[in-house]
XYZ file of C-alpha atoms in Angstrom:
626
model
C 12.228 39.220 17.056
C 9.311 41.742 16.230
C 9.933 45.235 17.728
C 6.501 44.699 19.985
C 8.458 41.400 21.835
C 8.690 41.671 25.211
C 11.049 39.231 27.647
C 10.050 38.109 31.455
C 12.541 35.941 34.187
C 10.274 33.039 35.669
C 12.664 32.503 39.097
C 12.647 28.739 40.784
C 10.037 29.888 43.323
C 7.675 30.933 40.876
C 7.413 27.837 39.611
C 7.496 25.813 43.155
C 4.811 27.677 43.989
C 2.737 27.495 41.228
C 1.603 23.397 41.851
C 2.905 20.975 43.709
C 5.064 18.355 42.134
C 3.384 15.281 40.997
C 4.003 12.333 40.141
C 3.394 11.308 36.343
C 0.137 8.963 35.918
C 0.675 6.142 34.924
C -0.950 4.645 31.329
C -4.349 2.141 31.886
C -3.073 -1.039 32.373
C 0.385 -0.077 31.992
C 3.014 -2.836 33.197
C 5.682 -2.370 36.044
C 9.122 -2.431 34.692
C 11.901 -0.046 35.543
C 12.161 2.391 32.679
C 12.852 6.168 32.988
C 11.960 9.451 34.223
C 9.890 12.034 32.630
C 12.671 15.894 32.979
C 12.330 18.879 31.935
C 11.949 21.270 29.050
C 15.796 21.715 28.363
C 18.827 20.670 29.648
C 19.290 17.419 31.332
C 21.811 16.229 33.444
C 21.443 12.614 34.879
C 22.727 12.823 38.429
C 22.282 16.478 38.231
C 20.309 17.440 35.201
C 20.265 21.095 34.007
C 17.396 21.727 32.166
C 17.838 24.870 29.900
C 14.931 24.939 27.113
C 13.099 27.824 24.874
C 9.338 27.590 25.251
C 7.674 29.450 21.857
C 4.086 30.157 22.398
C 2.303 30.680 19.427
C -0.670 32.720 19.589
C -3.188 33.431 16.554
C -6.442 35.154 15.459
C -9.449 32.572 15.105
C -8.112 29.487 13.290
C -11.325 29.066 11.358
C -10.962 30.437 8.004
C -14.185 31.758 7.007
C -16.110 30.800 3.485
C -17.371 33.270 1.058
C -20.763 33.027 -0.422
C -21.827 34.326 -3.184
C -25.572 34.391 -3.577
C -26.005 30.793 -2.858
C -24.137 29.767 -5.453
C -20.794 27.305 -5.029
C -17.418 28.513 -4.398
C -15.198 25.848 -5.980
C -12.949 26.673 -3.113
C -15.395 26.372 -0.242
C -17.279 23.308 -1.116
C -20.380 22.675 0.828
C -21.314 20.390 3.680
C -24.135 20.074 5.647
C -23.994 21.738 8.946
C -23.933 19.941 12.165
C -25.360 21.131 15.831
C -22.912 21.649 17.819
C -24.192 18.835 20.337
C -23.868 16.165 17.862
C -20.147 16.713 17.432
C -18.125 13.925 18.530
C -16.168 14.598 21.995
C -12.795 17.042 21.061
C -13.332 16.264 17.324
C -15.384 19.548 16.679
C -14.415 21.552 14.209
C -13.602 24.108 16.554
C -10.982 22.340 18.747
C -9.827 20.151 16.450
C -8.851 22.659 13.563
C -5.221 23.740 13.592
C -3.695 27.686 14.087
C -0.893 27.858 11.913
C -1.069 24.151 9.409
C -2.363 23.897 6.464
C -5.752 22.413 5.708
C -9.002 23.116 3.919
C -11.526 24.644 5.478
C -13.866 21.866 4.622
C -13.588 17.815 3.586
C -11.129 15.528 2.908
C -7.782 15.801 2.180
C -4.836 13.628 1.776
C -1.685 13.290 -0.487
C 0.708 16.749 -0.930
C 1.047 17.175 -4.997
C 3.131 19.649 -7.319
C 4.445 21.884 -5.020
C 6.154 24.712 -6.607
C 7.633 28.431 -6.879
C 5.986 30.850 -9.605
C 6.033 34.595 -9.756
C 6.208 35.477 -6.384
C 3.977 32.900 -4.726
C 4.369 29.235 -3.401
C 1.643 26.577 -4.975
C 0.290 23.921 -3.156
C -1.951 21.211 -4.676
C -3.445 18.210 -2.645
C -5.906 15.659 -2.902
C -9.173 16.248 -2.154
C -12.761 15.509 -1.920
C -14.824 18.506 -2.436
C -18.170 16.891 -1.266
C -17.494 15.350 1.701
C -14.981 14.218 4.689
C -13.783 10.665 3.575
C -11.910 9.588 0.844
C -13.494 9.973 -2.722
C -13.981 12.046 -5.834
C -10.410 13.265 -5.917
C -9.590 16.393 -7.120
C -6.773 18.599 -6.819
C -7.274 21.308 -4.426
C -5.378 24.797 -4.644
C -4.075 27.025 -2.474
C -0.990 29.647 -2.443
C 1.566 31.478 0.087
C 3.648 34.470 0.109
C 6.148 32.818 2.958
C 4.782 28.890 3.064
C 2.551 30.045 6.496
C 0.279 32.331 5.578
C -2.068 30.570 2.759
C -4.469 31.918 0.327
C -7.462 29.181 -0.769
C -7.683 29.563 -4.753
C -10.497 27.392 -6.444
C -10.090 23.800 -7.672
C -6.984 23.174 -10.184
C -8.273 19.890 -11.495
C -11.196 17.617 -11.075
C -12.201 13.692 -12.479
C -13.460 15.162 -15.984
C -12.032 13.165 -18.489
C -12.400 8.731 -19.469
C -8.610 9.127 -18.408
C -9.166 10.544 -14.944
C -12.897 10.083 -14.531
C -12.135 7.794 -11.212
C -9.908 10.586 -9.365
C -7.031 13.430 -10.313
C -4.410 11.134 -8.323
C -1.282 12.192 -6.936
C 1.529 14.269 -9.613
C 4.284 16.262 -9.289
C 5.405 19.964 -11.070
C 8.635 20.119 -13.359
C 9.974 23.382 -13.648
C 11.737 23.670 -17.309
C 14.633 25.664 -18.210
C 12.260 28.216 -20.828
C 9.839 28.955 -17.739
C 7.374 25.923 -18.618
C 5.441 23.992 -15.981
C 4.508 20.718 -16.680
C 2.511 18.566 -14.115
C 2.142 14.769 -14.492
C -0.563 13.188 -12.491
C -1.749 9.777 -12.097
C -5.761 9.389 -13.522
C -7.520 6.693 -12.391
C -9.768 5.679 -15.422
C -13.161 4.583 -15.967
C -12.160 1.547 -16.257
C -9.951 1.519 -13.012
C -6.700 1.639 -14.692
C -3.532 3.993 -13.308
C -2.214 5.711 -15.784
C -0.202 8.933 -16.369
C -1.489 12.085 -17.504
C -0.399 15.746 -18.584
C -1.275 19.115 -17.363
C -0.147 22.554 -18.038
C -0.756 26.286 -17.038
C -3.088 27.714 -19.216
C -1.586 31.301 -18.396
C 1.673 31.060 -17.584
C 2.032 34.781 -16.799
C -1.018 34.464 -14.003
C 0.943 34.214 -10.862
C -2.156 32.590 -9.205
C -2.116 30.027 -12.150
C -5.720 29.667 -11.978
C -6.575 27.702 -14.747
C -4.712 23.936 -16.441
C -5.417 22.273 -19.756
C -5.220 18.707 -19.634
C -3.162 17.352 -22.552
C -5.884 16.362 -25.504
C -3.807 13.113 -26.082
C -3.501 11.515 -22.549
C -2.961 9.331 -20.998
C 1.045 9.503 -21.891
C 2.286 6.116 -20.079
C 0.349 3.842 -19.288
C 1.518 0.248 -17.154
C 3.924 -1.733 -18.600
C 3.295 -5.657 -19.579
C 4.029 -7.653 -16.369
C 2.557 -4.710 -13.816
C -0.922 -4.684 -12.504
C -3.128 -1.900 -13.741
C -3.551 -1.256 -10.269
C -0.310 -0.730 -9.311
C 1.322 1.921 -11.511
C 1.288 5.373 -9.995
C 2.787 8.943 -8.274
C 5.146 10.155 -11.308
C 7.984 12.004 -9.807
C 9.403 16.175 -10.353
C 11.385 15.322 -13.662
C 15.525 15.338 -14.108
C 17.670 16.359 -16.967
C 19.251 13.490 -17.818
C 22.011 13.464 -20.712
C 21.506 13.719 -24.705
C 19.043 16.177 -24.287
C 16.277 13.873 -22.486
C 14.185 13.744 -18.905
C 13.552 11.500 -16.651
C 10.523 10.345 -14.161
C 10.193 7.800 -11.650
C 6.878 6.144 -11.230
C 5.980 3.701 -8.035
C 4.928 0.156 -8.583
C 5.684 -3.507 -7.285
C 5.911 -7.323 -8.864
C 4.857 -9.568 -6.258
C 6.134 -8.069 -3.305
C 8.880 -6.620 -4.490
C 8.856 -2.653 -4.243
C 10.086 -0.992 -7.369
C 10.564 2.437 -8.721
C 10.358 2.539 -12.861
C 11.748 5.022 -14.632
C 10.632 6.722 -17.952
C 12.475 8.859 -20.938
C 11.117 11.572 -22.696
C 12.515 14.934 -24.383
C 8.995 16.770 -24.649
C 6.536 15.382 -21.721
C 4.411 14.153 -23.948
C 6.321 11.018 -25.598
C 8.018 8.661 -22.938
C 9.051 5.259 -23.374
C 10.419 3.254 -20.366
C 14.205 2.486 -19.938
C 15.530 -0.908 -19.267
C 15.164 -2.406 -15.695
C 14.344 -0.210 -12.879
C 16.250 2.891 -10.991
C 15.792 0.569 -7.327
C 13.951 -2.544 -5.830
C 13.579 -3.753 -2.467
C 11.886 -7.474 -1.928
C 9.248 -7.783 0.755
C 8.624 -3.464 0.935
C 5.346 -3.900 -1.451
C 3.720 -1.433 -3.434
C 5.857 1.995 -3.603
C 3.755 5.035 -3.787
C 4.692 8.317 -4.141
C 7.998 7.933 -4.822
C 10.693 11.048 -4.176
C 14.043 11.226 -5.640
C 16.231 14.244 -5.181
C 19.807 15.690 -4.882
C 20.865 16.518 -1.590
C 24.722 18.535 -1.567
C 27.224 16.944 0.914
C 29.206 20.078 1.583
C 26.588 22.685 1.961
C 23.233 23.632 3.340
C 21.710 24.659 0.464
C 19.198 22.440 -1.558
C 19.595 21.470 -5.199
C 17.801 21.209 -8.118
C 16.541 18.213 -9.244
C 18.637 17.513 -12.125
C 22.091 17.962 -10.556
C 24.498 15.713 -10.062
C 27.899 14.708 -10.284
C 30.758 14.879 -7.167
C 29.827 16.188 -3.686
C 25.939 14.343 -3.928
C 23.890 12.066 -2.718
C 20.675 11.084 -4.179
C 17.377 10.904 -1.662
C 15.439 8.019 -2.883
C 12.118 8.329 -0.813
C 9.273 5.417 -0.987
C 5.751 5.449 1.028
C 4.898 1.447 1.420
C 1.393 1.354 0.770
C 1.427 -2.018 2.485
C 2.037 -0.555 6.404
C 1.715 3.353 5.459
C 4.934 4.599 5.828
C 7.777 6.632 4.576
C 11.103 5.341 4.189
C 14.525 7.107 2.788
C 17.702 6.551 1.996
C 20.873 8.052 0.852
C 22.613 6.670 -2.142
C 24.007 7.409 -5.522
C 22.653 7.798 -8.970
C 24.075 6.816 -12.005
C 23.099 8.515 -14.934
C 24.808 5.940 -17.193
C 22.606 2.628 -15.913
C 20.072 4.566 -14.945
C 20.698 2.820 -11.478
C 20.758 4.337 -7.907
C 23.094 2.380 -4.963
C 21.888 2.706 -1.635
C 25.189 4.143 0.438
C 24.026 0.940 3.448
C 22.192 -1.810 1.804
C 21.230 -2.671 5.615
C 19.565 0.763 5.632
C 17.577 0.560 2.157
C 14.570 1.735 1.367
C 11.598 0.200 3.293
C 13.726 -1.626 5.903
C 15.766 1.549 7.204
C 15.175 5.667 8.216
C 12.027 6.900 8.259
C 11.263 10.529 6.711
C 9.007 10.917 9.988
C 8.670 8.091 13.062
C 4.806 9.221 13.365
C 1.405 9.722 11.911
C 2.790 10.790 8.465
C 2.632 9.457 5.132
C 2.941 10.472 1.391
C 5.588 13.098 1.917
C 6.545 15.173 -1.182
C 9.670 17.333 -1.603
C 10.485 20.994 -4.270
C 13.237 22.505 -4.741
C 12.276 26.612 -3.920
C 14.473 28.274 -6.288
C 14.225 31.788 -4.870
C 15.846 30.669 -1.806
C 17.921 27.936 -2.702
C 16.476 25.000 -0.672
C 15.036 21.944 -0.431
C 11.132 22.088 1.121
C 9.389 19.198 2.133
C 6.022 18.793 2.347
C 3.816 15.757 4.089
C 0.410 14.627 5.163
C -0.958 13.929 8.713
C -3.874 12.023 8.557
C -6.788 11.311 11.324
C -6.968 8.262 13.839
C -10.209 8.646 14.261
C -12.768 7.232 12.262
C -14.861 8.079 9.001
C -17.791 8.587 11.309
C -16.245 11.300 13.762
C -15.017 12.676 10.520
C -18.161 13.277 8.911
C -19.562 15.032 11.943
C -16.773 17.859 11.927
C -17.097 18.041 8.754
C -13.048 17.613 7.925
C -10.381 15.360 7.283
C -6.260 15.823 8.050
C -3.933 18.250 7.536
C -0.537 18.925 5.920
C 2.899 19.350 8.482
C 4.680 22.458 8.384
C 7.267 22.558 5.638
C 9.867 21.265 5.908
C 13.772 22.129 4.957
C 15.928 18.804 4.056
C 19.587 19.212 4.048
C 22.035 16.190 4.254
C 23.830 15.566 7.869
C 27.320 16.642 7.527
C 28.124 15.261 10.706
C 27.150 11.777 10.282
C 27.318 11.272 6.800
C 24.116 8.636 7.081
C 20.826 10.484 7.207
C 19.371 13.581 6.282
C 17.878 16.329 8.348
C 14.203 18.092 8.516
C 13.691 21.524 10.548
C 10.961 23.845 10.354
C 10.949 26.812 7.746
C 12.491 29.859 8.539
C 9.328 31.282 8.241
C 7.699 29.926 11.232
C 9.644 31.945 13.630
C 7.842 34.934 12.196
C 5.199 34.449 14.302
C 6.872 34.791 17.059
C 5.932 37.671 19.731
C 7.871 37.721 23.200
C 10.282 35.838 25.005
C 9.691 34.060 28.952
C 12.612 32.913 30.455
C 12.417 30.387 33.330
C 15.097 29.809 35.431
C 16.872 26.981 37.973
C 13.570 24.604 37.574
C 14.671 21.648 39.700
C 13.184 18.128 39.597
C 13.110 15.262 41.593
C 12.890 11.549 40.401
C 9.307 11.052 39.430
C 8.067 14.491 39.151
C 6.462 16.581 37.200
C 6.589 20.566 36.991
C 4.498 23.143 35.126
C 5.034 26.375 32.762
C 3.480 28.776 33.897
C 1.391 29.210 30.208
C -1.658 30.324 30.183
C -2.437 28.354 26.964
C -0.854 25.906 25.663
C -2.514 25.019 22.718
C 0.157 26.928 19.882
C 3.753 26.429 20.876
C 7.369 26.274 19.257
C 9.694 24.887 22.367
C 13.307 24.023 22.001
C 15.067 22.265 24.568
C 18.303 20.746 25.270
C 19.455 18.413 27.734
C 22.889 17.978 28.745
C 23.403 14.069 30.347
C 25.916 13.796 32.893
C 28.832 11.724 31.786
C 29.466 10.134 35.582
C 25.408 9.077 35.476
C 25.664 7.501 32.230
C 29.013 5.355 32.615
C 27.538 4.598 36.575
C 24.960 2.770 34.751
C 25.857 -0.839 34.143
C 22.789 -1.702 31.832
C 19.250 -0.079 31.055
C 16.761 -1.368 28.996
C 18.398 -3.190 26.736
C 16.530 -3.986 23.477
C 14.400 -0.695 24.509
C 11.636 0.142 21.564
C 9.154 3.740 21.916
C 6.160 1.194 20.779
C 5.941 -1.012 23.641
C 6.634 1.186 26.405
C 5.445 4.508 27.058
C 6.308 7.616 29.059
C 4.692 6.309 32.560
C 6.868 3.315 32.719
C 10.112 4.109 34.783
C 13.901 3.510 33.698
C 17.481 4.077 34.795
C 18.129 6.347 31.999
C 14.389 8.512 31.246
C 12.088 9.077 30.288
C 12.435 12.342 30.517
C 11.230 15.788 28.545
C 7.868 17.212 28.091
C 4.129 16.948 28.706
C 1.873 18.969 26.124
C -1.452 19.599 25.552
C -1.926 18.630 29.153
C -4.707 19.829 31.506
C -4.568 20.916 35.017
C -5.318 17.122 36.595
C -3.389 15.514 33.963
C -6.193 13.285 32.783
C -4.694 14.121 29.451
C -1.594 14.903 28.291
C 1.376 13.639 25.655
C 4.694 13.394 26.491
C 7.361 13.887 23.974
C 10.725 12.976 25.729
C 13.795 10.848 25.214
C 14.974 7.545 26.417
C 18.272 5.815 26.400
C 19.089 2.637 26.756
C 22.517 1.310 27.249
C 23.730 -2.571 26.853
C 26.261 -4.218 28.578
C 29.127 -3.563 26.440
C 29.018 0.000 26.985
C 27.327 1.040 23.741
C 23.905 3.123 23.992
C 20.808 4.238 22.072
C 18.793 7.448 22.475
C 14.902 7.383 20.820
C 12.797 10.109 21.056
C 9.373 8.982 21.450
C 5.696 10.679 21.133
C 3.369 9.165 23.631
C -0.539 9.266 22.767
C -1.981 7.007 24.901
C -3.315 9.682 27.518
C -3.769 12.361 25.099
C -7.394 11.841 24.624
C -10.529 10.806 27.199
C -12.052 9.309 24.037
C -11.936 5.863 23.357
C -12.667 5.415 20.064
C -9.297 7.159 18.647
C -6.291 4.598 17.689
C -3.878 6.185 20.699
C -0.239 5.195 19.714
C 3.425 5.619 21.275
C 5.369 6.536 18.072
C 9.136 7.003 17.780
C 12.497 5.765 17.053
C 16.331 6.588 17.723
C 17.944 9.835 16.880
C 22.148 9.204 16.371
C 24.031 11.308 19.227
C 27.526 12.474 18.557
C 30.232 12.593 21.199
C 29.762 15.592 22.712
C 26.404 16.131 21.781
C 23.827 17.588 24.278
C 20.385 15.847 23.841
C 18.157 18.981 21.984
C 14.444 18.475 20.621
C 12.129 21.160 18.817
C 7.967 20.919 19.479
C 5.385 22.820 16.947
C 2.136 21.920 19.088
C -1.001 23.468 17.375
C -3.536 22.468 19.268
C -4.145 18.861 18.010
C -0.436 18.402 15.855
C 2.309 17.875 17.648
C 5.643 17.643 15.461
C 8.826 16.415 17.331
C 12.430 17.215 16.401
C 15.284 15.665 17.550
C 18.538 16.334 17.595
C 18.488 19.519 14.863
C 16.338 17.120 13.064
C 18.137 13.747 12.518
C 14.554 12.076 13.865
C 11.542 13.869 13.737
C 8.264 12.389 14.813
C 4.715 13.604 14.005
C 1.351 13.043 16.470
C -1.835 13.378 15.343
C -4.305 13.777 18.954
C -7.620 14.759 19.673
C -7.800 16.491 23.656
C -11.292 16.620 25.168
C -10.252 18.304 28.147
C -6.897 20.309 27.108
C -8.311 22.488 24.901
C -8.188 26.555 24.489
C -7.333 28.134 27.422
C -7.504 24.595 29.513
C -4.585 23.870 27.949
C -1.195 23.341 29.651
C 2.246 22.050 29.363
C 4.830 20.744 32.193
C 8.041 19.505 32.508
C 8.692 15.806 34.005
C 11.605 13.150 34.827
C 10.352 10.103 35.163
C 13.490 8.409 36.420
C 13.663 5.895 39.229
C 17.084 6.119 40.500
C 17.519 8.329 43.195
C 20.408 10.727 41.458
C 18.526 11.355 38.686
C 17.707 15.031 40.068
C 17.260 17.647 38.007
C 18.035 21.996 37.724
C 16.829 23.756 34.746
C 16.634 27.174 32.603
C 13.591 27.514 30.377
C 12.470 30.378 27.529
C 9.421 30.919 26.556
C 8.222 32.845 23.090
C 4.850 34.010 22.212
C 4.336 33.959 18.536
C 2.021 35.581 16.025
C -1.026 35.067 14.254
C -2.548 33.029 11.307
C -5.971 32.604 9.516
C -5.630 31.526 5.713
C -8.561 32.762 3.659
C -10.542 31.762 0.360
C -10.038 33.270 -3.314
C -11.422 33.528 -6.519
């Protein structure tokens, strides 16, 4: 906690007196069932819920990083746009508003895909794709930009752009490979003037520049190119490269035959010679095209990451697929053999494509490195718009990336893997609110006493009272996030939080958990992300996203929130399920911007005491270079 923190006790009064409770609106055209109760920011008991949660507000300088012009002339790294009154912005989608504190994005245009990340000489790279002359898709390039502690980012100027017959169509999505004599060697995917995916070399042209500013592009690419029996089209997203055995690497490229997802794999002992090996690392029929394939070592008896070329006893291998077919990513634990050049999923029922889900929301094309200065595995992914191309054009920007990520296996149950924010978030934190003894009754809704909402990192856990939960017979049985959201009443929830609310609660989104229990006794929990008020616009694709988190014996229900003013990023359960919104507020904006506690329950013991904390948390404005 920085030495300038300060701590305050909220008491039960101050909040009763600071609104009236309120019952949760309910969703347009929303249909009466019994489902649950919205509670409160931390601990829940059912009959007598205790609600004891950590509130971080994040507050920041002006989240507008501002361009650099040089005499008219164009910075590579601040491409330009035309500018747009003010009036002609789209409702909530102006750049102001819209723009996020403390994640990563350009200052201008599109971006998508996460490429090459990487440690060098002190700093953290991060490439992406992106358009440098406008707000949709197109003329992919990479973009550039670099980080002391993964937060705070630096904008450096274009690493690569469509200049070559072998990449003329776009500087697709690649990944970095570290090598054991301090090489770097990126492999990209170049769409060609003729259309055709192949796979192309890169390298630092300096590697003793620890911005490395400038890449060659190997004279002699492309170095793969698609195999007889795959479509040109469908032969993309090379992997980080493993040390295999005999002295040779490895890469895994994405592709399909029919509609059978497939991950290739490729041989080589110098980067620029590969030939393919025999049959194919996985395959999964029905999951379609595989794109930007991950595949990485995660340690079963420790919380530190690995490199990407161990293995051996005490792994698991992360095989990670995003279906191009229903945008997606999908994981799952297995193990490699080095031998067959083969990797086993550990539950064929939980493969990739029909199992766990890196995220449960708006996120897609996730890409992991392993940060050799501090021994772990980050994870990087992008969080695209809902909007449309239109609304995007006007602000003048597209997306944004999530906050990094740390992926560590779950020791406890053995079958998924677990995300949580960087260390290096809680940096920005700044004081500490406590609120204590919050009580709620069925159907209420309570709120923090924030002035703004908009940047927040709360933690919450809710304790379920054993004699509630066995009292219930059966609840929701069959229970899924997507078709009911958190208006709709239950024995068992929904309850948790509402964020980037405003005072009338004309918009808001609930993050909260629900669990639903069958009649043999057995129960799920899912945390869910509910958009469908978040927004008084109509043209935005509003979603409820979410799916179940696994609960111990034990266990007390816990979830983590980054909101930054139009991300919200969900963590449940230390990270077992994590769940990513993408919303755009009209109303709960700024200072407008609030956040309350609810329990939508509609039994009559579902009443509710609870402790809450709340930190305030620094500031963050990335800047342009070079």
């Amino acid at each position: 906690m920085d030495s300038n923190s300060s701590h305050r006790t909220t008491t039960p009064q101050d909040l009763e007196h600071s609104a009236a409770y309120t019952r949760l609106p309910d969703h347009p055209d929303s249909p009466a069932s019994h489902r649950r109760p919205l509670k409160g920011l931390a601990r829940v008991l059912l009959s007598l819920l205790f609600l004891s949660s950590l509130v971080a507000l994040i507050l920041y300088q002006d989240p507008h990083p501002q361009s650099k012009d040089n005499d008219g002339k164009r910075d590579l790294s601040t491409p330009l746009m035309s500018v747009v009154p003010e009036s002609s912005m789209p409702p909530s989608r102006g750049v102001a508003q819209g723009r996020t504190a403390y994640h990563f994005q350009p200052m201008k245009n599109w971006m998508n895909d996460p490429n090459g990340p990487l440690y060098h000489l002190g700093w953290y790279h991060l490439f992406y794709q992106y358009n440098p002359d406008s707000a949709i898709w197109g003329n992919i390039t990479w973009g550039h930009a670099v980080s002391k502690d993964l937060i705070h980012w630096l904008y450096l100027p274009l690493a690569m752009v469509p200049d070559h017959w072998f990449d003329s169509n776009g500087v697709w999505t690649g990944s970095a490979t570290l090598l054991p004599d301090g090489q770097i060697i990126i492999l990209y995917t170049g769409d060609t003037d003729d259309y055709v995916q192949v796979q192309n070399v890169a390298y630092p042209a300096n590697l003793s520049d620890p911005l490395l500013l400038k890449w060659v592009k190997y004279e002699d690419n492309p170095v793969m190119i698609p195999p007889t029996g795959i479509e040109v089209t469908d032969f993309r997203d090379p992997t980080t490269g493993w040390y295999a055995i005999n002295g040779t690497w490895r890469i895994a490229i994405g592709s399909k035959v029919n509609e059978t997802g497939i991950a290739l794999v490729y041989e080589t002992t110098n980067f620029t010679s590969f030939e393919p090996m025999d049959g194919v690392l996985h395959a999964v029929p029905g999951t379609g095209m595989w794109e930007c394939l991950d595949f990485y070592p995660v340690p079963t008896n420790s919380t530190n990451g690995l490199d990407t070329s161990v293995n051996g006893p005490g792994v698991k291998h992360v095989l990670k697929a995003s279906l191009d077919n229903d945008k997606k990513d999908f994981y799952a634990l297995g193990t490699y053999n080095p031998s067959t050049n083969t990797w086993t999923p550990d539950d064929p029922q939980m493969d990739v494509g029909i199992g766990l889900r890196v995220d449960y929301g708006k996120y897609y094309a996730s890409k992991t490195f392993y940060d050799q200065i501090k021994q772990r595995r980050v994870l990087w992914g992008w969080i695209g718009e809902t909007d449309n191309a239109g609304d995007d054009i006007l602000k003048g920007w597209a997306s944004v990336q999530s906050i990094p990520r740390t992926v560590v296996f779950d020791m406890k149950t053995g079958t998924n893997i677990i995300q949580w924010p960087v260390e290096e978030v809680e940096e920005l934190r700044l004081n500490n609110t406590e609120y204590l003894g919050v009580e709620l009754a069925p159907g209420s809704v309570v709120p923090l006493n924030i002035t703004s909402a908009t940047q927040l990192d709360i933690s919450a856990t809710f304790e379920v009272d054993e004699a509630a939960l066995e009292g219930t017979l059966e609840a929701d049985v069959g229970y899924n996030c997507s078709t009911t959201g958190a208006s709709v009443r239950g024995a068992l929830g929904p309850f948790g939080l509402l964020v980037i609310a405003d005072d009338s609660l004309t918009e808001f989104t609930p993050v909260y958990f629900y669990i639903s229990k069958d009649t043999d006794g057995s129960y799920q929990t899912f945390i869910c992300s509910d958009e469908i008020r978040s927004s008084n616009a109509n043209d935005i694709n509003k979603r409820i996203y979410g799916g179940t988190v696994p609960v111990l014996d034990g266990e007390i229900l816990s979830m983590r929130l980054l909101v930054d003013h139009s991300i919200v990023e969900s963590f449940a359960q230390g990270g077992r399920t994590v769940v990513t919104s993408r919303i755009y507020p009209t109303k709960a904006i700024y200072g407008a911007a609030r956040v309350f506690l609810f329990n939508n329950c509609h039994r009559s013991e579902c009443h509710s005491i609870g402790q809450h904390m709340v930190d305030e948390l620094g500031l963050y404005s990335p800047v342009p270079v070079g």
